[in-house]
């Protein structure tokens, strides 16, 4: 029974990367208080620098059959590693320079396209603005003149109190009531009337 229970708990299919990640997350979230292990980033490969002066340079046949052959093999291995590291560093610098060059070219191309589109938008905006101003001027020039009210043959201009201009100083502020004019009756001209009625004259006796 123990064998059957142990076999039932084990999965019967190949574990994928998703399953591994899920199990790692479940294990991490099982105890939230436990600090998570963060691995250190990989460091660049370093080797022991070469000696400034080699007093005794051994060849491939110098150490053959002697006890110094392993010394020759170790020095040759270190030299090969140093040359390989130099080549990898040079290749990495070349790839980085190529990537930076392509990135700058892409940025310059995108900037040129953006500047071109910006210039088009600005030109279109200025054209639309000029067209709108011309339409406003045209509509203003073709606007019908406003009719003004005439009172006693004089033109009235409605303005706010305290508002005035030098060129229109002779205009009145607001409507005014018509002024009643008194009619003067001229005497009728005609022949003079002569009084021909008899008159009584009294004389006093002295």
PDB file of C-alpha atoms in Angstrom:
ATOM      1  CA  UNK A   1       0.000   0.000   0.000  1.00  0.00           C
ATOM      2  CA  UNK A   2       2.856   2.364   0.724  1.00  0.00           C
ATOM      3  CA  UNK A   3       4.227   1.885  -2.739  1.00  0.00           C
ATOM      4  CA  UNK A   4       0.861   2.634  -4.319  1.00  0.00           C
ATOM      5  CA  UNK A   5       0.381   5.789  -2.231  1.00  0.00           C
ATOM      6  CA  UNK A   6       3.844   7.074  -3.104  1.00  0.00           C
ATOM      7  CA  UNK A   7       3.327   6.358  -6.775  1.00  0.00           C
ATOM      8  CA  UNK A   8      -0.038   8.162  -6.768  1.00  0.00           C
ATOM      9  CA  UNK A   9       1.506  11.377  -5.443  1.00  0.00           C
ATOM     10  CA  UNK A  10       4.212  11.536  -8.101  1.00  0.00           C
ATOM     11  CA  UNK A  11       3.114  13.041 -11.433  1.00  0.00           C
ATOM     12  CA  UNK A  12       2.823  10.669 -14.350  1.00  0.00           C
ATOM     13  CA  UNK A  13       3.913  13.247 -16.958  1.00  0.00           C
ATOM     14  CA  UNK A  14       7.129  15.129 -17.625  1.00  0.00           C
ATOM     15  CA  UNK A  15       7.541  18.257 -15.508  1.00  0.00           C
ATOM     16  CA  UNK A  16       7.704  21.395 -17.615  1.00  0.00           C
ATOM     17  CA  UNK A  17       9.276  24.741 -16.824  1.00  0.00           C
ATOM     18  CA  UNK A  18       5.851  26.119 -15.886  1.00  0.00           C
ATOM     19  CA  UNK A  19       5.376  23.361 -13.317  1.00  0.00           C
ATOM     20  CA  UNK A  20       8.804  24.035 -11.857  1.00  0.00           C
ATOM     21  CA  UNK A  21       8.062  27.742 -11.608  1.00  0.00           C
ATOM     22  CA  UNK A  22       4.679  27.046 -10.009  1.00  0.00           C
ATOM     23  CA  UNK A  23       6.202  24.751  -7.403  1.00  0.00           C
ATOM     24  CA  UNK A  24       8.913  27.323  -6.639  1.00  0.00           C
ATOM     25  CA  UNK A  25       6.281  30.045  -6.149  1.00  0.00           C
ATOM     26  CA  UNK A  26       4.190  27.783  -3.918  1.00  0.00           C
ATOM     27  CA  UNK A  27       7.245  27.046  -1.815  1.00  0.00           C
ATOM     28  CA  UNK A  28       8.084  30.748  -1.624  1.00  0.00           C
ATOM     29  CA  UNK A  29       4.560  31.789  -0.584  1.00  0.00           C
ATOM     30  CA  UNK A  30       4.234  29.017   1.981  1.00  0.00           C
ATOM     31  CA  UNK A  31       6.161  31.104   4.547  1.00  0.00           C
ATOM     32  CA  UNK A  32       5.935  34.840   3.687  1.00  0.00           C
ATOM     33  CA  UNK A  33       8.091  35.807   6.686  1.00  0.00           C
ATOM     34  CA  UNK A  34      11.038  33.816   5.388  1.00  0.00           C
ATOM     35  CA  UNK A  35      13.470  35.996   3.394  1.00  0.00           C
ATOM     36  CA  UNK A  36      13.779  35.020  -0.235  1.00  0.00           C
ATOM     37  CA  UNK A  37      17.122  33.922  -1.564  1.00  0.00           C
ATOM     38  CA  UNK A  38      18.385  36.294  -4.246  1.00  0.00           C
ATOM     39  CA  UNK A  39      21.391  34.908  -6.105  1.00  0.00           C
ATOM     40  CA  UNK A  40      24.285  37.207  -6.855  1.00  0.00           C
ATOM     41  CA  UNK A  41      24.673  38.303 -10.468  1.00  0.00           C
ATOM     42  CA  UNK A  42      27.350  36.543 -12.485  1.00  0.00           C
ATOM     43  CA  UNK A  43      30.732  38.209 -12.453  1.00  0.00           C
ATOM     44  CA  UNK A  44      33.039  38.704 -15.396  1.00  0.00           C
ATOM     45  CA  UNK A  45      35.709  36.125 -15.892  1.00  0.00           C
ATOM     46  CA  UNK A  46      39.103  37.107 -14.638  1.00  0.00           C
ATOM     47  CA  UNK A  47      42.420  35.322 -14.842  1.00  0.00           C
ATOM     48  CA  UNK A  48      45.747  35.865 -13.245  1.00  0.00           C
ATOM     49  CA  UNK A  49      47.645  38.489 -15.202  1.00  0.00           C
ATOM     50  CA  UNK A  50      50.715  37.353 -17.078  1.00  0.00           C
ATOM     51  CA  UNK A  51      54.099  37.869 -15.532  1.00  0.00           C
ATOM     52  CA  UNK A  52      55.961  40.970 -16.514  1.00  0.00           C
ATOM     53  CA  UNK A  53      59.173  39.032 -17.134  1.00  0.00           C
ATOM     54  CA  UNK A  54      59.623  35.340 -17.854  1.00  0.00           C
ATOM     55  CA  UNK A  55      63.048  34.249 -16.657  1.00  0.00           C
ATOM     56  CA  UNK A  56      62.882  30.752 -18.060  1.00  0.00           C
ATOM     57  CA  UNK A  57      60.689  30.081 -21.100  1.00  0.00           C
ATOM     58  CA  UNK A  58      60.088  26.380 -21.545  1.00  0.00           C
ATOM     59  CA  UNK A  59      59.194  24.763 -24.831  1.00  0.00           C
ATOM     60  CA  UNK A  60      57.032  21.748 -25.523  1.00  0.00           C
ATOM     61  CA  UNK A  61      60.038  19.434 -25.676  1.00  0.00           C
ATOM     62  CA  UNK A  62      61.952  20.989 -22.772  1.00  0.00           C
ATOM     63  CA  UNK A  63      59.828  19.435 -20.061  1.00  0.00           C
ATOM     64  CA  UNK A  64      59.149  16.175 -21.807  1.00  0.00           C
ATOM     65  CA  UNK A  65      60.183  13.258 -19.678  1.00  0.00           C
ATOM     66  CA  UNK A  66      60.984  15.458 -16.700  1.00  0.00           C
ATOM     67  CA  UNK A  67      59.170  16.665 -13.621  1.00  0.00           C
ATOM     68  CA  UNK A  68      58.633  20.180 -15.056  1.00  0.00           C
ATOM     69  CA  UNK A  69      56.268  19.110 -17.810  1.00  0.00           C
ATOM     70  CA  UNK A  70      53.144  19.854 -15.726  1.00  0.00           C
ATOM     71  CA  UNK A  71      54.460  23.397 -15.142  1.00  0.00           C
ATOM     72  CA  UNK A  72      54.671  23.920 -18.886  1.00  0.00           C
ATOM     73  CA  UNK A  73      51.126  22.616 -19.406  1.00  0.00           C
ATOM     74  CA  UNK A  74      49.720  24.912 -16.689  1.00  0.00           C
ATOM     75  CA  UNK A  75      51.406  27.996 -18.135  1.00  0.00           C
ATOM     76  CA  UNK A  76      50.187  27.104 -21.629  1.00  0.00           C
ATOM     77  CA  UNK A  77      46.619  26.647 -20.350  1.00  0.00           C
ATOM     78  CA  UNK A  78      46.680  30.039 -18.615  1.00  0.00           C
ATOM     79  CA  UNK A  79      47.978  31.687 -21.788  1.00  0.00           C
ATOM     80  CA  UNK A  80      45.193  30.153 -23.850  1.00  0.00           C
ATOM     81  CA  UNK A  81      42.602  31.327 -21.330  1.00  0.00           C
ATOM     82  CA  UNK A  82      44.047  34.827 -21.378  1.00  0.00           C
ATOM     83  CA  UNK A  83      43.947  34.980 -25.181  1.00  0.00           C
ATOM     84  CA  UNK A  84      40.360  33.683 -25.206  1.00  0.00           C
ATOM     85  CA  UNK A  85      39.291  36.260 -22.632  1.00  0.00           C
ATOM     86  CA  UNK A  86      40.877  39.047 -24.681  1.00  0.00           C
ATOM     87  CA  UNK A  87      39.031  37.858 -27.799  1.00  0.00           C
ATOM     88  CA  UNK A  88      35.689  37.662 -25.931  1.00  0.00           C
ATOM     89  CA  UNK A  89      36.172  41.159 -24.497  1.00  0.00           C
ATOM     90  CA  UNK A  90      36.984  42.552 -27.952  1.00  0.00           C
ATOM     91  CA  UNK A  91      33.927  40.817 -29.448  1.00  0.00           C
ATOM     92  CA  UNK A  92      31.714  42.186 -26.671  1.00  0.00           C
ATOM     93  CA  UNK A  93      32.993  45.716 -27.268  1.00  0.00           C
ATOM     94  CA  UNK A  94      32.386  45.319 -31.013  1.00  0.00           C
ATOM     95  CA  UNK A  95      28.818  44.094 -30.432  1.00  0.00           C
ATOM     96  CA  UNK A  96      28.131  46.948 -28.012  1.00  0.00           C
ATOM     97  CA  UNK A  97      29.462  49.539 -30.466  1.00  0.00           C
ATOM     98  CA  UNK A  98      27.361  48.029 -33.278  1.00  0.00           C
ATOM     99  CA  UNK A  99      24.264  48.069 -31.097  1.00  0.00           C
ATOM    100  CA  UNK A 100      24.829  51.708 -30.118  1.00  0.00           C
ATOM    101  CA  UNK A 101      25.356  52.674 -33.763  1.00  0.00           C
ATOM    102  CA  UNK A 102      22.114  50.985 -34.850  1.00  0.00           C
ATOM    103  CA  UNK A 103      20.236  52.539 -31.938  1.00  0.00           C
ATOM    104  CA  UNK A 104      21.474  56.030 -32.831  1.00  0.00           C
ATOM    105  CA  UNK A 105      20.533  55.501 -36.478  1.00  0.00           C
ATOM    106  CA  UNK A 106      17.039  54.369 -35.476  1.00  0.00           C
ATOM    107  CA  UNK A 107      16.644  57.354 -33.146  1.00  0.00           C
ATOM    108  CA  UNK A 108      17.848  59.761 -35.857  1.00  0.00           C
ATOM    109  CA  UNK A 109      15.412  58.236 -38.373  1.00  0.00           C
ATOM    110  CA  UNK A 110      12.530  58.433 -35.916  1.00  0.00           C
ATOM    111  CA  UNK A 111      13.447  62.022 -35.019  1.00  0.00           C
ATOM    112  CA  UNK A 112      13.568  63.034 -38.687  1.00  0.00           C
ATOM    113  CA  UNK A 113      10.142  61.485 -39.296  1.00  0.00           C
ATOM    114  CA  UNK A 114       8.767  63.177 -36.202  1.00  0.00           C
ATOM    115  CA  UNK A 115      10.205  66.553 -37.240  1.00  0.00           C
ATOM    116  CA  UNK A 116       8.773  66.146 -40.740  1.00  0.00           C
ATOM    117  CA  UNK A 117       5.322  65.293 -39.403  1.00  0.00           C
ATOM    118  CA  UNK A 118       5.564  68.150 -36.910  1.00  0.00           C
ATOM    119  CA  UNK A 119       6.402  70.591 -39.720  1.00  0.00           C
ATOM    120  CA  UNK A 120       3.444  69.309 -41.746  1.00  0.00           C
ATOM    121  CA  UNK A 121       1.078  69.740 -38.807  1.00  0.00           C
ATOM    122  CA  UNK A 122       2.389  73.235 -38.097  1.00  0.00           C
ATOM    123  CA  UNK A 123       2.041  74.226 -41.755  1.00  0.00           C
ATOM    124  CA  UNK A 124      -1.481  72.837 -41.899  1.00  0.00           C
ATOM    125  CA  UNK A 125      -2.396  74.654 -38.689  1.00  0.00           C
ATOM    126  CA  UNK A 126      -1.024  77.968 -40.012  1.00  0.00           C
ATOM    127  CA  UNK A 127      -2.878  77.483 -43.302  1.00  0.00           C
ATOM    128  CA  UNK A 128      -6.128  76.794 -41.468  1.00  0.00           C
ATOM    129  CA  UNK A 129      -5.545  79.805 -39.216  1.00  0.00           C
ATOM    130  CA  UNK A 130      -4.930  82.117 -42.188  1.00  0.00           C
ATOM    131  CA  UNK A 131      -7.996  80.761 -43.950  1.00  0.00           C
ATOM    132  CA  UNK A 132     -10.116  81.363 -40.852  1.00  0.00           C
ATOM    133  CA  UNK A 133      -8.882  84.956 -40.549  1.00  0.00           C
ATOM    134  CA  UNK A 134      -9.654  85.641 -44.224  1.00  0.00           C
ATOM    135  CA  UNK A 135     -13.151  84.187 -43.793  1.00  0.00           C
ATOM    136  CA  UNK A 136     -13.717  86.371 -40.715  1.00  0.00           C
ATOM    137  CA  UNK A 137     -12.570  89.481 -42.574  1.00  0.00           C
ATOM    138  CA  UNK A 138     -14.793  88.614 -45.524  1.00  0.00           C
ATOM    139  CA  UNK A 139     -17.823  88.006 -43.322  1.00  0.00           C
ATOM    140  CA  UNK A 140     -17.157  91.265 -41.472  1.00  0.00           C
ATOM    141  CA  UNK A 141     -16.912  93.264 -44.702  1.00  0.00           C
ATOM    142  CA  UNK A 142     -20.091  91.684 -46.108  1.00  0.00           C
ATOM    143  CA  UNK A 143     -22.101  92.117 -42.912  1.00  0.00           C
ATOM    144  CA  UNK A 144     -25.212  94.350 -43.392  1.00  0.00           C
ATOM    145  CA  UNK A 145     -25.161  97.756 -41.772  1.00  0.00           C
ATOM    146  CA  UNK A 146     -27.244  98.049 -38.639  1.00  0.00           C
ATOM    147  CA  UNK A 147     -30.214 100.351 -38.862  1.00  0.00           C
ATOM    148  CA  UNK A 148     -30.164 103.209 -36.435  1.00  0.00           C
ATOM    149  CA  UNK A 149     -33.157 104.895 -34.959  1.00  0.00           C
ATOM    150  CA  UNK A 150     -33.944 108.392 -36.085  1.00  0.00           C
ATOM    151  CA  UNK A 151     -35.684 110.829 -33.770  1.00  0.00           C
ATOM    152  CA  UNK A 152     -36.565 114.288 -35.125  1.00  0.00           C
ATOM    153  CA  UNK A 153     -34.308 113.639 -38.072  1.00  0.00           C
ATOM    154  CA  UNK A 154     -31.266 113.003 -35.837  1.00  0.00           C
ATOM    155  CA  UNK A 155     -29.371 109.720 -35.611  1.00  0.00           C
ATOM    156  CA  UNK A 156     -29.216 108.106 -32.181  1.00  0.00           C
ATOM    157  CA  UNK A 157     -26.301 105.964 -31.005  1.00  0.00           C
ATOM    158  CA  UNK A 158     -26.776 103.774 -27.947  1.00  0.00           C
ATOM    159  CA  UNK A 159     -23.753 103.704 -25.641  1.00  0.00           C
ATOM    160  CA  UNK A 160     -23.073 102.830 -22.055  1.00  0.00           C
ATOM    161  CA  UNK A 161     -22.832 105.712 -19.599  1.00  0.00           C
ATOM    162  CA  UNK A 162     -19.303 107.050 -19.374  1.00  0.00           C
ATOM    163  CA  UNK A 163     -18.310 105.591 -22.747  1.00  0.00           C
ATOM    164  CA  UNK A 164     -17.312 107.926 -25.495  1.00  0.00           C
ATOM    165  CA  UNK A 165     -14.793 108.644 -28.236  1.00  0.00           C
ATOM    166  CA  UNK A 166     -13.182 111.743 -29.704  1.00  0.00           C
ATOM    167  CA  UNK A 167     -14.355 111.035 -33.227  1.00  0.00           C
ATOM    168  CA  UNK A 168     -17.992 110.687 -32.167  1.00  0.00           C
ATOM    169  CA  UNK A 169     -18.240 113.532 -29.714  1.00  0.00           C
ATOM    170  CA  UNK A 170     -21.264 115.028 -31.405  1.00  0.00           C
ATOM    171  CA  UNK A 171     -23.373 111.907 -30.887  1.00  0.00           C
ATOM    172  CA  UNK A 172     -25.773 111.717 -27.963  1.00  0.00           C
ATOM    173  CA  UNK A 173     -25.748 109.071 -25.249  1.00  0.00           C
ATOM    174  CA  UNK A 174     -28.931 107.030 -25.345  1.00  0.00           C
ATOM    175  CA  UNK A 175     -32.247 108.006 -26.825  1.00  0.00           C
ATOM    176  CA  UNK A 176     -33.636 111.412 -25.986  1.00  0.00           C
ATOM    177  CA  UNK A 177     -37.231 112.470 -25.757  1.00  0.00           C
ATOM    178  CA  UNK A 178     -38.417 114.640 -28.607  1.00  0.00           C
ATOM    179  CA  UNK A 179     -38.495 118.335 -27.751  1.00  0.00           C
ATOM    180  CA  UNK A 180     -41.808 120.032 -28.278  1.00  0.00           C
ATOM    181  CA  UNK A 181     -41.509 123.182 -30.284  1.00  0.00           C
ATOM    182  CA  UNK A 182     -43.824 126.092 -29.471  1.00  0.00           C
ATOM    183  CA  UNK A 183     -45.568 127.404 -32.475  1.00  0.00           C
ATOM    184  CA  UNK A 184     -45.547 131.173 -32.836  1.00  0.00           C
ATOM    185  CA  UNK A 185     -48.600 132.637 -34.554  1.00  0.00           C
ATOM    186  CA  UNK A 186     -47.625 135.372 -36.939  1.00  0.00           C
ATOM    187  CA  UNK A 187     -50.080 138.325 -37.239  1.00  0.00           C
ATOM    188  CA  UNK A 188     -52.212 138.305 -40.310  1.00  0.00           C
ATOM    189  CA  UNK A 189     -51.375 141.027 -42.734  1.00  0.00           C
ATOM    190  CA  UNK A 190     -54.254 142.948 -44.371  1.00  0.00           C
ATOM    191  CA  UNK A 191     -55.742 146.474 -44.978  1.00  0.00           C
ATOM    192  CA  UNK A 192     -55.919 148.842 -42.054  1.00  0.00           C
ATOM    193  CA  UNK A 193     -59.328 149.142 -40.394  1.00  0.00           C
ATOM    194  CA  UNK A 194     -60.611 152.772 -40.276  1.00  0.00           C
ATOM    195  CA  UNK A 195     -63.126 153.648 -37.550  1.00  0.00           C
ATOM    196  CA  UNK A 196     -65.927 155.600 -39.331  1.00  0.00           C
ATOM    197  CA  UNK A 197     -68.465 155.506 -36.489  1.00  0.00           C
ATOM    198  CA  UNK A 198     -69.863 158.961 -35.310  1.00  0.00           C
ATOM    199  CA  UNK A 199     -68.282 160.361 -32.228  1.00  0.00           C
ATOM    200  CA  UNK A 200     -69.837 162.666 -29.571  1.00  0.00           C
ATOM    201  CA  UNK A 201     -67.664 165.508 -28.379  1.00  0.00           C
ATOM    202  CA  UNK A 202     -68.501 167.428 -25.164  1.00  0.00           C
ATOM    203  CA  UNK A 203     -67.351 171.038 -24.828  1.00  0.00           C
ATOM    204  CA  UNK A 204     -67.147 172.729 -21.428  1.00  0.00           C
ATOM    205  CA  UNK A 205     -68.448 176.357 -21.179  1.00  0.00           C
ATOM    206  CA  UNK A 206     -66.120 178.706 -19.428  1.00  0.00           C
TER     207      UNK A 206
END
